[in-house]
Short mmCIF file of C-alpha atoms and ligand atoms in Angstrom, two decimals:
data_model
loop_
_atom_site.label_atom_id
_atom_site.label_comp_id
_atom_site.label_asym_id
_atom_site.label_seq_id
_atom_site.Cartn_x
_atom_site.Cartn_y
_atom_site.Cartn_z
CA MET A 1 0.00 0.00 0.00
CA GLN A 2 1.32 3.45 -0.95
CA PHE A 3 1.44 6.23 1.67
CA SER A 4 -0.50 8.51 -0.67
CA GLU A 5 -3.53 6.24 -0.20
CA PHE A 6 -3.80 7.43 3.43
CA LYS A 7 -4.50 10.93 2.11
CA LEU A 8 -1.76 12.45 4.22
CA ASN A 9 -0.68 16.05 3.94
CA LYS A 10 1.73 16.94 1.11
CA GLN A 11 4.54 17.94 3.48
CA LEU A 12 4.29 14.60 5.26
CA LEU A 13 4.34 12.64 2.01
CA GLU A 14 7.39 14.61 1.01
CA ALA A 15 9.17 13.74 4.27
CA ILE A 16 8.19 10.07 3.89
CA SER A 17 9.66 9.93 0.43
CA TYR A 18 12.71 11.87 1.64
CA MET A 19 13.25 9.15 4.26
CA GLY A 20 13.17 6.55 1.54
CA PHE A 21 9.98 4.77 2.61
CA GLU A 22 8.24 3.42 -0.45
CA LYS A 23 5.39 1.30 0.88
CA ALA A 24 3.56 1.16 4.20
CA THR A 25 4.45 -1.79 6.42
CA PRO A 26 1.57 -4.05 7.62
CA ILE A 27 1.31 -2.31 11.01
CA GLN A 28 1.21 1.07 9.26
CA GLU A 29 -1.42 -0.18 6.83
CA GLN A 30 -3.66 -1.25 9.70
CA ALA A 31 -2.91 1.35 12.37
CA ILE A 32 -2.85 4.60 10.39
CA PRO A 33 -6.56 4.52 9.34
CA GLU A 34 -7.62 3.52 12.90
CA ILE A 35 -5.68 6.40 14.43
CA LEU A 36 -6.93 8.88 11.84
CA ALA A 37 -10.47 7.72 12.69
CA GLU A 38 -9.85 8.75 16.34
CA HIS A 39 -10.18 5.22 17.71
CA ASP A 40 -8.29 4.02 20.75
CA LEU A 41 -5.96 1.25 19.68
CA ILE A 42 -4.02 -1.67 21.11
CA ALA A 43 -1.39 -2.87 18.68
CA CYS A 44 0.75 -5.91 19.21
CA ALA A 45 3.87 -5.11 17.20
CA GLN A 46 7.58 -5.22 17.79
CA THR A 47 10.42 -2.95 17.00
CA GLY A 48 11.45 -3.33 13.39
CA THR A 49 7.88 -3.47 12.10
CA GLY A 50 7.63 0.27 11.49
CA LYS A 51 5.39 0.80 14.53
CA THR A 52 6.85 4.22 15.36
CA ALA A 53 5.89 5.71 12.01
CA ALA A 54 2.52 3.95 12.35
CA TYR A 55 1.57 6.27 15.20
CA ILE A 56 3.66 9.34 14.40
CA LEU A 57 2.32 9.89 10.88
CA PRO A 58 -1.40 10.09 11.75
CA ILE A 59 -0.63 12.25 14.80
CA LEU A 60 1.35 14.65 12.60
CA GLU A 61 -1.45 14.64 10.05
CA LYS A 62 -3.92 15.73 12.73
CA LEU A 63 -1.54 18.40 13.95
CA MET A 64 -1.27 19.71 10.42
CA GLN A 65 -5.06 19.87 10.16
CA SER A 66 -5.44 21.70 13.49
CA PRO A 67 -2.21 23.50 14.29
CA THR A 68 -1.69 24.54 17.90
CA HIS A 69 1.02 25.88 20.18
CA GLU A 70 -0.07 23.65 23.02
CA THR A 71 1.06 20.20 24.03
CA ASN A 72 -1.12 17.93 21.93
CA THR A 73 0.51 14.50 22.18
CA LEU A 74 2.35 12.66 24.91
CA ILE A 75 4.39 9.58 24.05
CA ILE A 76 5.65 7.51 26.98
CA VAL A 77 8.49 5.07 26.38
CA PRO A 78 10.49 2.79 28.69
CA THR A 79 14.06 3.88 27.95
CA ARG A 80 16.08 6.96 27.09
CA GLU A 81 17.37 5.27 23.95
CA LEU A 82 13.86 4.73 22.65
CA ALA A 83 12.90 8.30 23.59
CA ILE A 84 15.77 9.62 21.50
CA GLN A 85 15.00 7.29 18.62
CA VAL A 86 11.28 8.15 18.54
CA GLU A 87 12.00 11.86 18.69
CA GLN A 88 14.48 11.54 15.84
CA GLN A 89 11.77 9.94 13.72
CA ILE A 90 9.35 12.73 14.65
CA GLN A 91 11.92 15.31 13.62
CA GLY A 92 12.43 13.52 10.32
CA PHE A 93 8.72 13.32 9.48
CA SER A 94 7.95 16.84 10.69
CA TYR A 95 10.89 18.41 8.87
CA PHE A 96 8.68 20.30 6.42
CA THR A 97 6.03 21.15 9.03
CA PRO A 98 5.82 23.65 11.92
CA VAL A 99 5.25 20.88 14.50
CA SER A 100 7.49 21.06 17.59
CA SER A 101 8.70 18.08 19.61
CA LEU A 102 10.93 17.35 22.58
CA SER A 103 12.25 14.27 24.34
CA ILE A 104 12.48 14.19 28.11
CA TYR A 105 14.50 11.51 29.83
CA GLY A 106 16.66 11.06 32.87
CA GLY A 107 20.37 11.51 33.22
CA GLY A 108 20.76 15.04 31.89
CA ASP A 109 22.35 17.99 33.66
CA GLY A 110 20.82 21.20 35.01
CA SER A 111 20.79 22.98 31.67
CA GLU A 112 18.71 20.19 30.09
CA TRP A 113 16.24 20.45 32.95
CA GLN A 114 15.86 24.18 32.26
CA GLN A 115 15.31 23.54 28.57
CA GLN A 116 12.72 20.86 29.32
CA LYS A 117 11.02 23.20 31.79
CA ARG A 118 10.89 25.96 29.16
CA SER A 119 9.46 23.63 26.53
CA LEU A 120 6.89 22.23 28.93
CA SER A 121 5.79 25.69 30.08
CA GLN A 122 5.59 27.15 26.58
CA GLY A 123 3.87 24.12 25.11
CA THR A 124 5.58 21.73 22.73
CA ASN A 125 3.30 19.82 20.37
CA ILE A 126 4.71 16.35 20.93
CA ILE A 127 6.51 15.27 24.10
CA VAL A 128 8.34 11.93 24.17
CA ALA A 129 9.24 10.99 27.72
CA THR A 130 10.40 8.28 30.03
CA PRO A 131 8.11 8.04 33.07
CA GLY A 132 10.55 8.95 35.87
CA LYS A 133 11.76 12.23 34.44
CA LEU A 134 8.30 13.32 33.37
CA ILE A 135 6.96 12.72 36.86
CA ALA A 136 9.74 14.88 38.27
CA HIS A 137 8.48 17.75 36.07
CA LEU A 138 4.85 17.03 36.88
CA GLY A 139 5.60 17.95 40.47
CA PHE A 140 5.81 21.60 39.31
CA SER A 141 2.94 23.81 38.24
CA TYR A 142 4.45 24.82 34.90
CA VAL A 143 3.39 21.60 33.17
CA ASP A 144 0.14 22.05 31.31
CA PHE A 145 -1.28 18.86 29.85
CA SER A 146 -4.87 20.08 29.83
CA ASN A 147 -4.97 20.10 26.02
CA VAL A 148 -3.36 16.73 25.40
CA LYS A 149 -5.47 14.91 22.83
CA HIS A 150 -3.34 11.81 22.24
CA LEU A 151 -1.54 9.53 24.66
CA ILE A 152 0.76 6.86 23.26
CA LEU A 153 2.35 4.12 25.33
CA ASP A 154 5.17 2.57 23.34
CA GLU A 155 6.63 -0.79 24.38
CA ALA A 156 3.96 -0.99 27.06
CA ASP A 157 4.95 -4.52 28.09
CA ARG A 158 8.52 -3.44 28.71
CA MET A 159 7.30 -0.51 30.81
CA LEU A 160 5.26 -2.80 33.00
CA ASP A 161 8.19 -5.25 33.27
CA ILE A 162 10.37 -2.40 34.54
CA GLY A 163 7.69 -1.55 37.11
CA PHE A 164 6.34 1.69 35.65
CA TYR A 165 2.65 0.86 36.17
CA ASP A 166 2.12 3.32 39.05
CA ASP A 167 4.14 6.03 37.31
CA ILE A 168 2.10 5.66 34.13
CA MET A 169 -1.16 5.85 36.05
CA LYS A 170 0.10 8.95 37.84
CA ILE A 171 1.00 10.62 34.53
CA ILE A 172 -2.40 9.72 33.13
CA SER A 173 -4.07 11.40 36.11
CA HIS A 174 -2.66 14.70 34.74
CA LEU A 175 -4.27 14.19 31.30
CA PRO A 176 -7.80 14.99 30.15
CA SER A 177 -9.99 11.91 30.33
CA LYS A 178 -11.31 12.69 26.86
CA ARG A 179 -8.37 11.77 24.68
CA GLN A 180 -7.22 9.17 22.20
CA THR A 181 -5.05 6.45 23.77
CA LEU A 182 -2.80 4.20 21.72
CA MET A 183 -0.86 1.31 23.16
CA PHE A 184 1.93 -0.49 21.34
CA SER A 185 3.37 -3.62 22.86
CA ALA A 186 5.50 -6.50 21.62
CA THR A 187 3.55 -8.96 23.76
CA MET A 188 0.05 -8.95 25.24
CA PRO A 189 0.22 -10.44 28.73
CA GLY A 190 -2.79 -10.20 31.06
CA LYS A 191 -1.43 -7.15 32.85
CA ILE A 192 -1.39 -5.19 29.58
CA ARG A 193 -5.00 -6.07 28.92
CA LYS A 194 -5.89 -5.05 32.46
CA MET A 195 -4.19 -1.71 32.00
CA ALA A 196 -5.86 -1.21 28.63
CA ALA A 197 -9.25 -1.82 30.23
CA GLU A 198 -8.48 0.89 32.80
CA ILE A 199 -7.22 3.61 30.50
CA MET A 200 -8.84 3.03 27.09
CA HIS A 201 -12.32 3.27 25.62
CA THR A 202 -13.39 0.33 23.46
CA PRO A 203 -10.06 0.10 21.67
CA SER A 204 -9.57 -1.43 18.25
CA GLU A 205 -7.04 -4.22 18.24
CA ILE A 206 -4.29 -5.09 15.80
CA THR A 207 -2.12 -8.13 16.24
CA LEU A 208 0.77 -8.80 13.96
CA GLU A 209 2.15 -12.30 13.97
CA ILE A 210 5.27 -12.39 16.08
CA ALA A 211 8.00 -11.95 13.53
CA LYS A 212 10.09 -15.05 13.21
CA PRO A 213 13.78 -14.30 12.87
CA ALA A 214 14.51 -13.42 9.25
CA GLU A 215 15.43 -16.27 6.93
CA GLY A 216 18.92 -14.84 6.51
CA VAL A 217 19.84 -15.46 10.16
CA LEU A 218 21.76 -18.60 10.91
CA GLN A 219 20.72 -19.61 14.42
CA ALA A 220 22.72 -22.06 16.45
CA ALA A 221 23.46 -22.83 20.10
CA TYR A 222 26.14 -24.34 22.31
CA ILE A 223 25.26 -26.44 25.31
CA LEU A 224 27.89 -25.72 27.92
CA HIS A 225 28.47 -24.71 31.50
CA GLU A 226 29.03 -21.22 32.83
CA GLY A 227 32.78 -21.59 33.20
CA GLN A 228 33.18 -22.36 29.51
CA LYS A 229 31.33 -19.31 28.19
CA ALA A 230 34.10 -16.69 28.36
CA VAL A 231 36.67 -18.90 26.64
CA LEU A 232 34.23 -19.87 23.92
CA LEU A 233 33.24 -16.27 23.30
CA ARG A 234 36.85 -15.13 23.07
CA ASN A 235 37.60 -17.84 20.54
CA LEU A 236 34.49 -17.18 18.48
CA ILE A 237 35.49 -13.55 18.02
CA GLN A 238 39.22 -14.07 17.59
CA ASP A 239 40.50 -14.59 14.06
CA LYS A 240 37.26 -13.52 12.41
CA PRO A 241 38.00 -10.01 11.12
CA ASP A 242 35.09 -10.22 8.68
CA LEU A 243 32.68 -9.96 11.62
CA LYS A 244 32.72 -6.18 11.90
CA SER A 245 29.81 -5.75 14.27
CA ILE A 246 29.21 -8.12 17.17
CA LEU A 247 26.57 -7.73 19.86
CA VAL A 248 26.77 -9.82 23.04
CA PHE A 249 23.79 -9.96 25.41
CA SER A 250 24.16 -10.84 29.03
CA SER A 251 21.69 -11.05 31.90
CA THR A 252 23.30 -8.74 34.46
CA LYS A 253 25.31 -5.54 34.63
CA ARG A 254 28.07 -7.27 36.58
CA LYS A 255 28.45 -9.88 33.87
CA VAL A 256 28.66 -7.16 31.22
CA THR A 257 31.70 -5.77 33.04
CA ASP A 258 33.23 -9.26 33.38
CA ILE A 259 32.75 -10.05 29.70
CA VAL A 260 34.23 -6.71 28.60
CA ASN A 261 37.26 -7.39 30.80
CA THR A 262 37.63 -10.89 29.33
CA LEU A 263 37.57 -9.57 25.77
CA LYS A 264 39.75 -6.50 26.33
CA GLY A 265 43.33 -6.52 25.10
CA ASN A 266 42.68 -8.92 22.24
CA GLY A 267 43.40 -6.37 19.52
CA TYR A 268 39.85 -5.14 18.86
CA THR A 269 37.55 -2.57 20.40
CA VAL A 270 35.01 -3.73 22.94
CA ARG A 271 32.61 -1.67 25.05
CA GLY A 272 29.87 -2.47 27.53
CA ILE A 273 26.50 -0.79 27.92
CA SER A 274 24.08 -1.10 30.79
CA SER A 275 21.95 1.20 32.93
CA ASP A 276 25.08 1.84 35.03
CA LEU A 277 26.41 4.21 32.38
CA ASP A 278 25.22 7.78 32.44
CA GLN A 279 23.25 9.13 29.53
CA LYS A 280 26.13 10.78 27.67
CA ASP A 281 28.28 7.66 27.89
CA ARG A 282 25.44 5.44 26.71
CA GLU A 283 24.87 7.64 23.69
CA GLU A 284 28.56 7.73 22.89
CA VAL A 285 28.90 3.96 23.18
CA LEU A 286 25.91 3.43 20.87
CA LEU A 287 27.13 6.02 18.40
CA ASN A 288 30.54 4.39 18.13
CA PHE A 289 28.99 0.97 17.72
CA ARG A 290 26.63 2.21 15.02
CA ALA A 291 29.55 3.87 13.24
CA LYS A 292 31.46 0.55 13.45
CA LYS A 293 34.21 2.18 15.49
CA THR A 294 33.49 -0.31 18.26
CA ARG A 295 33.55 -3.87 17.04
CA VAL A 296 32.06 -5.67 20.02
CA LEU A 297 29.28 -4.28 22.18
CA VAL A 298 28.28 -6.13 25.34
CA ALA A 299 24.84 -5.20 26.62
CA THR A 300 22.18 -6.03 29.12
CA ASP A 301 18.77 -6.37 27.52
CA VAL A 302 18.20 -2.61 27.73
CA LEU A 303 19.30 -2.73 24.13
CA SER A 304 17.53 -5.77 22.83
CA ARG A 305 14.17 -4.12 22.34
CA GLY A 306 13.56 -0.83 20.78
CA ILE A 307 16.97 0.08 19.55
CA ASP A 308 17.38 0.14 15.86
CA ILE A 309 20.92 -0.90 15.04
CA LYS A 310 21.20 -2.48 11.68
CA ASP A 311 23.57 -4.91 10.02
CA ILE A 312 25.03 -6.70 12.99
CA ASN A 313 27.02 -9.71 11.80
CA LEU A 314 26.91 -11.74 14.98
CA VAL A 315 24.63 -11.74 18.00
CA VAL A 316 25.71 -13.84 20.96
CA ASN A 317 23.25 -14.62 23.71
CA TYR A 318 25.82 -15.15 26.43
CA ASP A 319 22.86 -15.92 28.65
CA VAL A 320 19.53 -17.24 27.46
CA PRO A 321 17.05 -14.35 27.68
CA GLN A 322 14.34 -14.53 30.33
CA ASP A 323 11.47 -13.97 27.90
CA ALA A 324 11.24 -15.97 24.70
CA GLU A 325 10.18 -12.81 22.89
CA ASP A 326 13.46 -11.17 23.87
CA TYR A 327 15.28 -13.87 21.94
CA VAL A 328 13.40 -12.89 18.81
CA HIS A 329 14.22 -9.23 19.44
CA ARG A 330 17.87 -9.95 20.00
CA VAL A 331 18.24 -12.20 17.00
CA GLY A 332 16.34 -9.60 15.02
CA ARG A 333 19.34 -7.28 15.36
CA THR A 334 21.08 -9.31 12.67
CA ALA A 335 20.12 -9.91 9.08
CA ARG A 336 18.02 -6.80 8.75
CA ALA A 337 17.47 -5.36 5.32
CA GLU A 338 18.04 -8.75 3.73
CA THR A 339 21.63 -9.08 4.85
CA THR A 340 22.77 -12.28 6.54
CA GLY A 341 23.78 -12.74 10.13
CA VAL A 342 24.56 -15.32 12.75
CA ALA A 343 22.92 -15.66 16.17
CA LEU A 344 24.55 -17.95 18.72
CA THR A 345 23.15 -18.82 22.12
CA PHE A 346 25.00 -20.25 25.10
CA ILE A 347 22.74 -22.65 26.97
CA THR A 348 23.52 -24.06 30.41
CA SER A 349 21.54 -26.91 31.95
CA ALA A 350 19.66 -24.37 34.07
CA ASP A 351 18.47 -22.61 30.90
CA LYS A 352 17.08 -25.70 29.20
CA ARG A 353 13.41 -24.90 29.92
CA LYS A 354 13.80 -21.30 28.86
CA PHE A 355 15.35 -22.38 25.59
CA ASP A 356 12.57 -24.93 25.00
CA ARG A 357 10.11 -22.03 25.21
CA ILE A 358 12.15 -20.08 22.68
CA GLU A 359 12.15 -22.95 20.23
CA ALA A 360 8.41 -23.37 20.70
CA LEU A 361 7.90 -19.65 20.00
CA ILE A 362 9.99 -19.58 16.85
CA GLY A 363 8.53 -22.88 15.77
CA LYS A 364 11.77 -24.66 15.09
CA GLU A 365 14.62 -26.42 16.79
CA VAL A 366 17.84 -24.39 16.86
CA GLN A 367 20.85 -26.37 15.72
CA LYS A 368 23.18 -27.37 18.61
CA ILE A 369 26.87 -27.15 17.71
CA PRO A 370 29.29 -29.58 19.38
CA LEU A 371 31.69 -27.84 21.76
CA PRO A 372 35.23 -27.28 20.49
CA GLY A 373 37.82 -29.57 22.07
CA TYR A 374 39.65 -26.78 23.91
CA LEU A 375 36.69 -26.36 26.26
CA LYS A 376 36.78 -29.93 27.55
CA ASP A 377 39.43 -29.20 30.19
CA ILE A 378 37.57 -26.36 31.84
CA PRO A 379 36.22 -27.77 35.06
CA TYR A 380 32.52 -27.73 35.70
CA SER A 381 33.05 -26.39 39.21
CA LYS A 382 33.40 -22.89 37.72
CA GLU A 383 29.75 -22.85 36.86
CA LYS A 384 27.89 -20.05 38.58
CA ASN A 385 24.24 -19.12 38.71
CA SER A 386 23.08 -22.60 37.85
CA ARG A 387 20.01 -23.69 39.73
CA ASN A 388 20.15 -27.17 38.33
CA ARG A 389 23.72 -28.34 38.62
CA SER A 390 22.98 -31.92 39.55
CA SER A 391 21.28 -32.63 36.24
CA TRP A 392 24.30 -31.57 34.18
CA LYS A 393 26.34 -34.37 32.68
CA GLN A 394 29.70 -33.09 31.61
CA ASN A 395 30.37 -35.79 29.04
CA SER A 396 26.94 -36.07 27.60
CA LYS A 397 27.01 -35.27 23.89
CA ASN A 398 23.58 -33.79 24.00
CA PRO A 399 22.07 -33.24 27.41
CA PHE A 400 18.82 -32.18 25.78
CA ARG A 401 18.40 -35.56 24.11
CA GLY A 402 15.02 -37.10 24.74
CA ARG A 403 13.53 -33.88 26.08
CA LYS A 404 9.87 -33.29 25.72
CA LYS A 405 8.96 -30.44 23.43
P1 LIG B 501 10.32 0.72 14.19
O1 LIG B 501 9.62 -0.60 14.19
O2 LIG B 501 9.39 1.87 14.31
O3 LIG B 501 11.42 0.77 15.22
O4 LIG B 501 11.02 0.91 12.75
C1 LIG B 501 12.09 0.14 12.35
C2 LIG B 501 12.82 0.75 11.17
O5 LIG B 501 12.04 0.66 9.99
C3 LIG B 501 13.17 2.22 11.32
O6 LIG B 501 14.52 2.39 10.94
C4 LIG B 501 12.26 2.94 10.37
O7 LIG B 501 12.90 4.09 9.85
C5 LIG B 501 12.05 1.89 9.28
N1 LIG B 501 10.74 2.00 8.61
C6 LIG B 501 9.56 2.27 9.18
N2 LIG B 501 8.55 2.27 8.27
C7 LIG B 501 9.12 2.00 7.09
C8 LIG B 501 8.61 1.87 5.75
N3 LIG B 501 7.31 2.00 5.47
N4 LIG B 501 9.49 1.58 4.76
C9 LIG B 501 10.81 1.43 5.04
N5 LIG B 501 11.36 1.53 6.27
C10 LIG B 501 10.52 1.82 7.29
#
């Protein structure tokens, strides 16, 4: 479907074509008419589907039809990175329009606070915010949300996972009850539906099939114990200069630091990113990774959803992700735009069930690669964080053999 079929304003169509978008994606095809028709909407769609443009374009269209100086739209997102990314897209689409936008997120200094305060007092058409920082501003009388007509919750499931439910409800208490509410979420657990029932009016629903990892991704896994992971990772990266962009996901901040230390000094650049870094450092780390100045990025799952980094050659799940959907998100970092990529997962005996769920979700068994010989001598006693040590058999060729699917 062509964007012109949505009957969008000329300036918007110009910006769309300037950004190189030729056809609407399925979520855009379904969501844009619903949003233009003023319906509340729950959309089950992940990052990479074009969901951001799906809500930004109709909101901009409405702002073009009824220009205002007031704050018209509030977009709440879980992380600073997503706030920046969404605002960048707004700036791109609104380039030829008078619409103003601002992102508000934690970690800035005093001068940013002043700028945010100014924008909030004077009215900025579209505000993209993380909950914590917005609530800090809401404590002051200069925030005027009385004319907000659209509320968008992006990555709603992630926000509830982080524990933002109360914050979101508090923010909503500052908004007019007559408004359009749009909720985008990668998954639809019960708590999302409960929240939708509380804050929306007879919403339309759009569910996109969970995107299976692209065909171009070679997925494989190693079955190993914790003590073997660092050595295997080092060897996988060593001697493979053609892998220019490698993303390693780990479960905790402490492990991110450990992995970075293990990989340092091997003749390539490696950086870690987790919520421990302040905002400026996080942006710089991401920028360098995007620009391919940093070859290996080690991250907690802050990055796995929402962040649009393309053309990663290798994704390593150093730990099996907690949610099966996160696996799809992580693996989705590779092989975008019809390139090819490799996604490798390290599975310990304690992760077996979690990985079974992943295979069930993606609808196929991921190939298990035999461990290289050099790992055989690493004693099992080094394994940490395993809740199920007794079931591990060091010499078993395939400890998953005979498992029920
Ligand atoms: P999102 O799911 O919103 O994070 O979007 C993922 C990526 O797809 C972003 O880089 C967008 O710029 C891009 N994108 C969104 N819509 C389209 C489209 N219709 N055609 C081509 N690229 C798109």
